[in-house]
Short mmCIF file of N, CA and C in Angstrom, two decimals:
data_model
loop_
_atom_site.label_atom_id
_atom_site.label_comp_id
_atom_site.label_asym_id
_atom_site.label_seq_id
_atom_site.Cartn_x
_atom_site.Cartn_y
_atom_site.Cartn_z
N UNK A 1 0.84 -1.15 0.01
CA UNK A 1 -0.01 0.04 -0.03
C UNK A 1 0.81 1.29 0.00
N UNK A 2 1.86 1.26 0.85
CA UNK A 2 2.70 2.37 0.87
C UNK A 2 3.41 2.75 -0.36
N UNK A 3 3.99 1.74 -1.09
CA UNK A 3 4.61 2.09 -2.47
C UNK A 3 3.48 2.65 -3.43
N UNK A 4 2.32 2.06 -3.39
CA UNK A 4 1.23 2.64 -4.23
C UNK A 4 0.96 4.07 -3.86
N UNK A 5 0.95 4.34 -2.67
CA UNK A 5 0.55 5.73 -2.20
C UNK A 5 1.69 6.70 -2.64
N UNK A 6 2.94 6.20 -2.56
CA UNK A 6 4.12 7.00 -3.00
C UNK A 6 4.06 7.37 -4.49
N UNK A 7 3.76 6.19 -5.30
CA UNK A 7 3.51 6.36 -6.77
C UNK A 7 2.40 7.25 -7.04
N UNK A 8 1.45 7.51 -6.10
CA UNK A 8 0.32 8.56 -6.47
C UNK A 8 0.69 9.89 -5.98
N UNK A 9 1.92 10.11 -5.46
CA UNK A 9 2.42 11.44 -5.03
C UNK A 9 2.34 11.73 -3.55
N UNK A 10 2.07 10.65 -2.79
CA UNK A 10 2.23 10.93 -1.24
C UNK A 10 3.58 11.07 -0.80
N UNK A 11 3.77 11.56 0.35
CA UNK A 11 5.11 11.75 0.83
C UNK A 11 5.41 10.77 1.94
N UNK A 12 6.60 10.53 2.13
CA UNK A 12 7.00 9.55 3.17
C UNK A 12 7.61 10.39 4.36
N UNK A 13 7.00 10.06 5.53
CA UNK A 13 7.36 10.83 6.87
C UNK A 13 7.70 9.74 7.94
N UNK A 14 8.73 9.85 8.68
CA UNK A 14 9.07 8.99 9.71
C UNK A 14 7.94 9.10 10.84
N UNK A 15 7.72 8.01 11.45
CA UNK A 15 6.75 7.90 12.55
C UNK A 15 7.08 8.91 13.63
N UNK A 16 8.32 8.97 13.98
CA UNK A 16 8.85 9.85 15.10
C UNK A 16 8.53 11.28 14.56
N UNK A 17 8.88 11.62 13.44
CA UNK A 17 8.67 13.06 12.92
C UNK A 17 7.19 13.38 13.06
N UNK A 18 6.21 12.44 12.74
CA UNK A 18 4.87 12.72 12.64
C UNK A 18 4.32 12.93 14.05
N UNK A 19 4.74 12.10 14.95
CA UNK A 19 4.34 12.11 16.44
C UNK A 19 4.87 13.33 17.10
N UNK A 20 6.18 13.62 16.89
CA UNK A 20 6.89 14.77 17.45
C UNK A 20 6.16 16.04 17.13
N UNK A 21 5.79 16.20 15.83
CA UNK A 21 5.27 17.44 15.42
C UNK A 21 3.73 17.51 15.74
N UNK A 22 2.97 16.38 15.68
CA UNK A 22 1.59 16.30 15.92
C UNK A 22 1.22 16.64 17.48
N UNK A 23 2.06 16.21 18.28
CA UNK A 23 1.82 16.44 19.74
C UNK A 23 2.84 17.32 20.41
N UNK A 24 3.44 18.10 19.64
CA UNK A 24 4.47 19.11 20.21
C UNK A 24 5.26 18.38 21.18
N UNK A 25 5.72 17.23 20.83
CA UNK A 25 6.36 16.45 21.83
C UNK A 25 7.67 16.98 22.63
N UNK A 26 8.36 17.80 21.89
CA UNK A 26 9.68 18.36 22.52
C UNK A 26 9.21 19.15 23.65
N UNK A 27 8.30 20.05 23.49
CA UNK A 27 7.72 20.94 24.41
C UNK A 27 7.03 20.26 25.58
N UNK A 28 6.19 19.18 25.16
CA UNK A 28 5.58 18.45 26.38
C UNK A 28 6.52 17.64 27.21
N UNK A 29 7.58 17.10 26.63
CA UNK A 29 8.51 16.40 27.41
C UNK A 29 9.34 17.28 28.32
N UNK A 30 9.72 18.43 27.69
CA UNK A 30 10.56 19.42 28.54
C UNK A 30 9.81 19.87 29.79
N UNK A 31 8.63 19.85 29.75
CA UNK A 31 7.76 20.34 30.91
C UNK A 31 7.29 19.14 31.73
N UNK A 32 7.89 17.92 31.48
CA UNK A 32 7.46 16.78 32.41
C UNK A 32 8.51 16.47 33.43
N UNK A 33 8.01 15.61 34.37
CA UNK A 33 8.84 15.08 35.42
C UNK A 33 9.40 13.70 35.05
N UNK A 34 8.55 12.97 34.24
CA UNK A 34 8.87 11.67 33.79
C UNK A 34 8.26 11.52 32.49
N UNK A 35 9.07 10.74 31.67
CA UNK A 35 8.48 10.16 30.30
C UNK A 35 8.22 8.84 30.40
N UNK A 36 6.86 8.36 29.99
CA UNK A 36 6.60 6.96 29.93
C UNK A 36 6.25 6.62 28.50
N UNK A 37 6.96 5.76 27.83
CA UNK A 37 6.62 5.36 26.46
C UNK A 37 6.33 3.81 26.40
N UNK A 38 6.04 3.24 25.29
CA UNK A 38 5.72 1.86 25.18
C UNK A 38 6.00 1.25 23.98
N UNK A 39 5.92 -0.07 23.97
CA UNK A 39 6.14 -0.83 22.78
C UNK A 39 5.65 -2.23 23.09
N UNK A 40 5.20 -2.96 22.07
CA UNK A 40 4.80 -4.29 22.21
C UNK A 40 5.98 -5.26 22.65
N UNK A 41 6.94 -5.20 21.86
CA UNK A 41 8.13 -6.08 22.10
C UNK A 41 9.39 -5.24 22.06
N UNK A 42 10.08 -4.97 23.10
CA UNK A 42 11.21 -4.15 23.17
C UNK A 42 12.40 -4.95 22.90
N UNK A 43 12.97 -4.95 21.81
CA UNK A 43 14.16 -5.84 21.42
C UNK A 43 15.11 -4.83 20.67
N UNK A 44 16.26 -5.55 20.03
CA UNK A 44 17.24 -4.80 19.51
C UNK A 44 16.66 -4.08 18.26
N UNK A 45 15.66 -4.54 17.60
CA UNK A 45 15.15 -4.03 16.36
C UNK A 45 14.35 -2.59 16.74
N UNK A 46 13.68 -2.74 17.97
CA UNK A 46 13.00 -1.54 18.53
C UNK A 46 14.07 -0.37 18.74
N UNK A 47 15.31 -0.61 19.22
CA UNK A 47 16.18 0.35 19.52
C UNK A 47 16.89 0.88 18.26
N UNK A 48 16.44 0.38 17.04
CA UNK A 48 17.06 1.02 15.88
C UNK A 48 16.20 1.84 15.05
N UNK A 49 15.63 2.89 15.67
CA UNK A 49 14.94 3.91 14.99
C UNK A 49 13.45 3.91 15.10
N UNK A 50 12.87 3.08 16.02
CA UNK A 50 11.39 3.33 16.14
C UNK A 50 11.04 4.40 17.09
N UNK A 51 9.83 4.76 17.04
CA UNK A 51 9.37 5.96 17.87
C UNK A 51 9.85 6.04 19.41
N UNK A 52 9.94 4.94 19.95
CA UNK A 52 10.22 4.75 21.36
C UNK A 52 11.60 5.36 21.66
N UNK A 53 12.71 5.03 20.67
CA UNK A 53 14.03 5.51 20.86
C UNK A 53 14.03 6.97 20.59
N UNK A 54 13.28 7.46 19.68
CA UNK A 54 13.19 8.91 19.40
C UNK A 54 12.70 9.68 20.69
N UNK A 55 11.66 9.07 21.34
CA UNK A 55 11.03 9.68 22.47
C UNK A 55 12.17 9.86 23.55
N UNK A 56 12.85 8.74 23.75
CA UNK A 56 13.88 8.59 24.71
C UNK A 56 15.04 9.66 24.45
N UNK A 57 15.33 9.83 23.17
CA UNK A 57 16.34 10.88 22.96
C UNK A 57 15.84 12.27 23.18
N UNK A 58 14.52 12.39 23.05
CA UNK A 58 13.96 13.87 23.45
C UNK A 58 14.05 14.07 24.85
N UNK A 59 13.80 12.98 25.57
CA UNK A 59 13.91 13.00 27.00
C UNK A 59 15.25 13.38 27.54
N UNK A 60 16.28 12.71 26.91
CA UNK A 60 17.71 12.89 27.23
C UNK A 60 17.94 14.31 27.14
N UNK A 61 17.49 14.92 25.94
CA UNK A 61 17.83 16.39 25.64
C UNK A 61 17.30 17.30 26.78
N UNK A 62 16.20 16.91 27.39
CA UNK A 62 15.58 17.63 28.48
C UNK A 62 15.92 17.24 29.90
N UNK A 63 16.88 16.33 29.88
CA UNK A 63 17.35 15.72 31.19
C UNK A 63 16.17 15.10 31.96
N UNK A 64 15.27 14.41 31.29
CA UNK A 64 14.06 13.84 31.90
C UNK A 64 14.26 12.27 31.85
N UNK A 65 13.91 11.53 32.85
CA UNK A 65 14.04 10.06 32.79
C UNK A 65 12.92 9.53 31.96
N UNK A 66 13.23 8.40 31.31
CA UNK A 66 12.39 7.77 30.35
C UNK A 66 12.11 6.26 30.81
N UNK A 67 10.94 5.87 30.93
CA UNK A 67 10.61 4.57 31.25
C UNK A 67 9.99 3.95 30.07
N UNK A 68 10.10 2.69 29.87
CA UNK A 68 9.35 1.89 28.72
C UNK A 68 8.41 0.81 29.33
N UNK A 69 7.09 0.87 29.05
CA UNK A 69 6.30 -0.11 29.47
C UNK A 69 5.85 -0.91 28.31
N UNK A 70 6.14 -2.27 28.29
CA UNK A 70 6.06 -3.06 27.21
C UNK A 70 5.23 -4.26 27.35
N UNK A 71 4.89 -4.96 26.26
CA UNK A 71 4.33 -6.33 26.43
C UNK A 71 5.34 -7.20 26.85
N UNK A 72 6.65 -7.15 26.27
CA UNK A 72 7.74 -7.87 26.62
C UNK A 72 8.98 -7.16 26.44
N UNK A 73 9.90 -7.36 27.28
CA UNK A 73 11.34 -6.69 27.08
C UNK A 73 12.41 -7.83 26.80
N UNK A 74 13.03 -7.75 25.77
CA UNK A 74 13.97 -8.57 25.26
C UNK A 74 15.41 -7.94 25.30
N UNK A 75 15.42 -6.59 25.00
CA UNK A 75 16.72 -5.92 25.10
C UNK A 75 17.30 -5.90 26.37
N UNK A 76 18.68 -5.78 26.37
CA UNK A 76 19.42 -5.94 27.66
C UNK A 76 19.53 -4.45 28.21
N UNK A 77 19.89 -4.38 29.59
CA UNK A 77 19.98 -3.24 30.28
C UNK A 77 20.96 -2.22 29.66
N UNK A 78 22.09 -2.71 29.19
CA UNK A 78 22.95 -1.83 28.54
C UNK A 78 22.47 -1.17 27.25
N UNK A 79 21.89 -1.98 26.40
CA UNK A 79 21.23 -1.48 25.37
C UNK A 79 20.24 -0.42 25.55
N UNK A 80 19.43 -0.66 26.62
CA UNK A 80 18.38 0.26 26.93
C UNK A 80 18.99 1.54 27.49
N UNK A 81 20.03 1.55 28.34
CA UNK A 81 20.71 2.65 28.94
C UNK A 81 21.28 3.52 27.63
N UNK A 82 22.09 2.80 26.77
CA UNK A 82 22.50 3.48 25.56
C UNK A 82 21.33 4.25 24.83
N UNK A 83 20.19 3.79 24.72
CA UNK A 83 19.09 4.36 24.02
C UNK A 83 18.41 5.36 24.95
N UNK A 84 18.83 5.61 26.21
CA UNK A 84 18.30 6.58 26.91
C UNK A 84 17.10 6.14 27.82
N UNK A 85 16.93 4.86 27.83
CA UNK A 85 15.70 4.32 28.69
C UNK A 85 16.31 3.84 30.00
N UNK A 86 15.92 4.46 31.03
CA UNK A 86 16.24 4.25 32.49
C UNK A 86 15.74 2.89 33.05
N UNK A 87 14.52 2.63 32.56
CA UNK A 87 13.94 1.38 33.15
C UNK A 87 12.80 0.81 32.05
N UNK A 88 12.85 -0.48 31.97
CA UNK A 88 12.01 -1.06 31.02
C UNK A 88 11.20 -2.32 31.71
N UNK A 89 9.97 -2.34 31.56
CA UNK A 89 9.20 -3.34 32.16
C UNK A 89 8.17 -4.00 31.24
N UNK A 90 8.04 -5.25 31.30
CA UNK A 90 7.16 -6.04 30.48
C UNK A 90 6.10 -6.62 31.18
N UNK A 91 5.01 -6.77 30.55
CA UNK A 91 3.85 -7.54 31.15
C UNK A 91 4.13 -8.99 31.43
N UNK A 92 4.99 -9.56 30.63
CA UNK A 92 5.43 -10.88 30.74
C UNK A 92 7.00 -10.97 30.69
N UNK A 93 7.49 -11.89 31.24
CA UNK A 93 8.91 -12.24 31.07
C UNK A 93 9.08 -13.29 30.03
N UNK A 94 10.31 -13.31 29.39
CA UNK A 94 10.52 -14.26 28.34
C UNK A 94 10.11 -15.52 28.75
N UNK A 95 9.28 -16.29 27.83
CA UNK A 95 8.92 -17.66 27.99
C UNK A 95 7.54 -17.77 28.75
N UNK A 96 7.08 -16.64 29.38
CA UNK A 96 5.80 -16.73 29.99
C UNK A 96 4.58 -16.49 29.04
N UNK A 97 3.51 -16.87 29.47
CA UNK A 97 2.26 -16.69 28.74
C UNK A 97 1.54 -15.41 29.14
N UNK A 98 0.96 -14.80 28.37
CA UNK A 98 0.23 -13.60 28.72
C UNK A 98 -1.07 -14.06 29.25
N UNK A 99 -1.52 -13.48 30.47
CA UNK A 99 -2.72 -13.80 31.17
C UNK A 99 -3.92 -13.72 30.13
N UNK A 100 -4.88 -14.53 30.37
CA UNK A 100 -6.00 -14.60 29.61
C UNK A 100 -6.85 -13.16 29.68
N UNK A 101 -6.78 -12.51 30.78
CA UNK A 101 -7.43 -11.20 30.93
C UNK A 101 -6.30 -10.17 30.78
N UNK A 102 -6.48 -9.46 29.62
CA UNK A 102 -5.42 -8.35 29.34
C UNK A 102 -5.29 -7.33 30.42
N UNK A 103 -6.51 -7.13 31.11
CA UNK A 103 -6.52 -6.04 32.25
C UNK A 103 -5.45 -6.52 33.30
N UNK A 104 -5.45 -7.86 33.68
CA UNK A 104 -4.64 -8.39 34.66
C UNK A 104 -3.14 -8.15 34.26
N UNK A 105 -2.75 -8.45 33.11
CA UNK A 105 -1.43 -8.10 32.56
C UNK A 105 -0.95 -6.67 32.95
N UNK A 106 -1.90 -5.69 32.69
CA UNK A 106 -1.53 -4.40 33.14
C UNK A 106 -1.59 -4.16 34.65
N UNK A 107 -2.35 -4.68 35.37
CA UNK A 107 -2.25 -4.83 36.81
C UNK A 107 -0.95 -5.28 37.25
N UNK A 108 -0.37 -6.51 36.70
CA UNK A 108 0.87 -6.93 37.09
C UNK A 108 2.02 -6.04 36.80
N UNK A 109 1.81 -5.48 35.62
CA UNK A 109 2.84 -4.52 35.13
C UNK A 109 2.98 -3.36 36.12
N UNK A 110 1.78 -2.81 36.44
CA UNK A 110 1.77 -1.56 37.25
C UNK A 110 2.38 -2.05 38.73
N UNK A 111 2.10 -3.17 39.20
CA UNK A 111 2.58 -3.61 40.54
C UNK A 111 4.15 -3.76 40.43
N UNK A 112 4.62 -4.40 39.36
CA UNK A 112 6.09 -4.45 39.10
C UNK A 112 6.77 -3.17 39.11
N UNK A 113 6.22 -2.22 38.36
CA UNK A 113 6.91 -0.82 38.34
C UNK A 113 6.75 -0.21 39.66
N UNK A 114 5.64 -0.23 40.25
CA UNK A 114 5.54 0.51 41.64
C UNK A 114 6.51 -0.14 42.70
N UNK A 115 6.76 -1.41 42.58
CA UNK A 115 7.75 -2.05 43.60
C UNK A 115 9.20 -1.82 43.28
N UNK A 116 9.43 -1.75 42.17
CA UNK A 116 11.00 -1.62 41.75
C UNK A 116 11.42 -0.41 41.18
N UNK A 117 10.69 0.51 40.56
CA UNK A 117 11.37 1.72 39.91
C UNK A 117 11.40 2.84 41.03
N UNK A 118 12.57 3.56 41.04
CA UNK A 118 12.61 4.71 41.78
C UNK A 118 13.73 5.51 41.15
N UNK A 119 13.59 6.89 41.27
CA UNK A 119 14.42 7.90 40.67
C UNK A 119 15.44 8.27 41.45
#
C-alpha cells in the first residue's frame, strides 16, 4: 500500500517526525517530570529507529528520565541505557504466557513498576 501511495504522489514521513510534530512532543517532554513510552516487544530492532527511541532521545535532551512499559522486554539493560531508557518493564517475562485477561497483565505491570522503580 505504501509504495502505491508514493507512486500517487504521497510523501514519506518518519513515525517519530509525525508524532513529534503532531503532539508538540519536545515541548511536552521538556515540561514533564517523567516520560513513559511503550512498545509491544522491546528488542534490538526496536532500539534501531522506532518512535520509542526517538522519545527517549528527546527526554535525554531535556534531562528527563524515560521509562518503557511493554508487552515484553528482550533488550538488555546496557542497550536500553545506551538508548536513554532508564527502566523497561514487560507485562510478561521471556517464556511466560500472557494472562487470559489483558487487564490483569496491566495490573501485574503496574505492580512491578511500583515495587521496583525509583528515581
